[in-house]
């Protein structure tokens, strides 16, 4: 493991984490946008349903007051069919927007998992770098101690009468 450039590895892992953070930010913005689009589509669908309900309330009110002819009733039926088509289209769009949003959320979850993994990789590389530094220091101290012992032994041997 001594051949590993831990500083370089940590730098690479940190860059990967930075890229992953950018991806999460991008995916979060896309998910927020798709949520807004889904809510807008759902609101439009609700508005179409309310418009039809108001149309038939107005028609029922006109009928109860005797102010509605057969032609007006036919017109009300035709308009109701047009409103049904709008409701169906709004439902289709709301469903598509919901599916698109669900996909964006899955993408965001995936990018968050990748960010967590990249963060873990940075932490592991930093820990390995610290361990390697600690091992280098321990080996240096051991070599220093051995050299000191050798020098002391040689000095002692040199002072000893032959």
Coordinates of C-alpha atoms in Angstrom, one line a residue:
X1 CA 0.0 0.0 0.0
X2 CA 3.0 2.3 0.2
X3 CA 2.9 2.9 -3.6
X4 CA -0.5 4.7 -3.3
X5 CA -0.4 8.5 -3.6
X6 CA -3.0 9.2 -0.9
X7 CA -3.0 12.9 -1.4
X8 CA -3.8 12.5 -5.0
X9 CA -6.5 9.9 -4.3
X10 CA -8.1 12.1 -1.7
X11 CA -8.1 15.0 -4.3
X12 CA -9.7 12.7 -6.9
X13 CA -12.4 11.6 -4.4
X14 CA -13.1 15.2 -3.4
X15 CA -13.6 16.2 -7.0
X16 CA -15.9 13.2 -7.5
X17 CA -17.9 14.3 -4.5
X18 CA -18.1 17.9 -5.8
X19 CA -19.4 16.6 -9.2
X20 CA -22.0 14.4 -7.3
X21 CA -23.1 17.5 -5.3
X22 CA -23.6 19.4 -8.6
X23 CA -25.7 16.5 -10.0
X24 CA -27.8 16.4 -6.8
X25 CA -28.4 20.2 -7.1
X26 CA -29.4 19.8 -10.8
X27 CA -31.7 16.9 -10.1
X28 CA -33.3 18.6 -7.1
X29 CA -34.1 21.6 -9.3
X30 CA -35.5 19.4 -11.9
X31 CA -37.7 17.5 -9.3
X32 CA -38.9 20.9 -7.9
X33 CA -39.8 22.0 -11.5
X34 CA -41.6 18.7 -12.2
X35 CA -43.5 19.0 -8.9
X36 CA -44.7 22.5 -9.9
X37 CA -45.7 21.3 -13.4
X38 CA -47.6 18.3 -11.8
X39 CA -49.4 20.6 -9.4
X40 CA -50.3 23.0 -12.2
X41 CA -51.7 20.1 -14.3
X42 CA -53.7 18.8 -11.3
X43 CA -55.1 22.3 -10.6
X44 CA -56.1 22.7 -14.3
X45 CA -57.8 19.3 -14.1
X46 CA -59.7 20.4 -11.0
X47 CA -60.7 23.6 -12.6
X48 CA -62.2 21.7 -15.6
X49 CA -64.2 19.5 -13.2
X50 CA -65.4 22.6 -11.4
X51 CA -66.3 24.3 -14.6
X52 CA -68.5 21.4 -15.6
X53 CA -70.2 21.3 -12.2
X54 CA -70.9 25.0 -12.4
X55 CA -72.3 24.6 -16.0
X56 CA -74.8 22.0 -14.8
X57 CA -75.7 24.0 -11.7
X58 CA -76.5 26.9 -14.0
X59 CA -78.4 24.7 -16.3
X60 CA -80.4 23.1 -13.4
X61 CA -81.1 26.6 -12.1
X62 CA -82.4 27.7 -15.5
X63 CA -84.6 24.5 -15.7
X64 CA -86.0 25.0 -12.3
X65 CA -87.1 28.5 -13.2
X66 CA -88.6 27.4 -16.5
X67 CA -86.1 29.5 -18.4
X68 CA -84.5 26.8 -20.5
X69 CA -85.7 25.7 -24.0
X70 CA -85.0 22.4 -25.7
X71 CA -82.4 24.1 -27.9
X72 CA -80.7 25.5 -24.8
X73 CA -80.8 22.1 -23.2
X74 CA -79.2 20.6 -26.3
X75 CA -76.6 23.3 -26.2
X76 CA -75.9 22.6 -22.5
X77 CA -75.4 18.9 -23.4
X78 CA -73.0 19.7 -26.2
X79 CA -71.1 22.1 -23.9
X80 CA -71.0 19.4 -21.3
X81 CA -69.4 16.9 -23.8
X82 CA -66.8 19.6 -24.6
X83 CA -66.1 20.0 -20.9
X84 CA -65.8 16.2 -20.6
X85 CA -63.2 16.2 -23.4
X86 CA -61.3 19.0 -21.5
X87 CA -61.5 17.0 -18.3
X88 CA -60.1 13.9 -20.0
X89 CA -57.3 15.9 -21.6
X90 CA -56.5 17.5 -18.3
X91 CA -56.5 14.1 -16.6
X92 CA -54.1 12.7 -19.2
X93 CA -51.8 15.7 -18.8
X94 CA -51.9 15.4 -15.0
X95 CA -51.1 11.7 -15.2
X96 CA -48.1 12.4 -17.5
X97 CA -46.9 15.2 -15.2
X98 CA -47.2 12.8 -12.2
X99 CA -45.2 10.1 -14.0
X100 CA -42.6 12.6 -15.1
X101 CA -42.3 13.9 -11.5
X102 CA -42.0 10.4 -10.1
X103 CA -39.2 9.7 -12.5
X104 CA -37.4 12.9 -11.5
X105 CA -37.8 11.9 -7.8
X106 CA -36.2 8.5 -8.6
X107 CA -33.4 10.2 -10.4
X108 CA -32.9 12.6 -7.5
X109 CA -32.8 9.6 -5.0
X110 CA -30.3 7.9 -7.2
X111 CA -28.0 11.0 -7.4
X112 CA -28.3 11.3 -3.6
X113 CA -27.2 7.7 -3.1
X114 CA -24.2 8.4 -5.4
X115 CA -23.3 11.5 -3.4
X116 CA -23.4 9.5 -0.1
X117 CA -21.2 6.9 -1.7
X118 CA -18.8 9.6 -3.0
X119 CA -18.7 11.2 0.5
X120 CA -17.9 7.8 2.0
X121 CA -15.1 7.4 -0.6
X122 CA -13.6 10.7 0.4
X123 CA -13.8 9.8 4.1
X124 CA -12.2 6.4 3.5
X125 CA -9.4 7.9 1.4
X126 CA -8.7 10.5 4.1
X127 CA -8.6 7.8 6.8
X128 CA -6.3 5.7 4.7
X129 CA -4.1 8.7 4.1
X130 CA -4.0 9.4 7.9
X131 CA -3.1 5.7 8.5
X132 CA -0.4 5.8 5.9
X133 CA 1.0 9.0 7.5
X134 CA 0.9 7.4 10.9
X135 CA 2.7 4.3 9.6
X136 CA 5.4 6.4 8.0
X137 CA 5.9 8.3 11.2
X138 CA 6.0 5.0 13.2
X139 CA 8.6 3.6 10.8
X140 CA 10.7 6.8 10.9
X141 CA 10.6 6.7 14.7
X142 CA 11.6 3.0 14.7
X143 CA 14.5 3.7 12.3
X144 CA 15.6 6.7 14.4
X145 CA 15.5 4.5 17.5
X146 CA 17.4 1.7 15.7
X147 CA 20.0 4.2 14.5
X148 CA 20.4 5.7 17.9
X149 CA 20.8 2.3 19.4
X150 CA 23.4 1.4 16.8
X151 CA 25.3 4.6 17.4
X152 CA 25.2 4.1 21.1
X153 CA 26.4 0.5 20.7
X154 CA 29.2 1.6 18.4
X155 CA 30.3 4.4 20.8
X156 CA 30.2 2.0 23.7
X157 CA 32.2 -0.6 21.7
X158 CA 34.8 2.1 20.8
X159 CA 35.3 3.1 24.4
X160 CA 35.7 -0.5 25.6
X161 CA 39.2 -1.6 26.0
X162 CA 40.2 -4.1 23.4

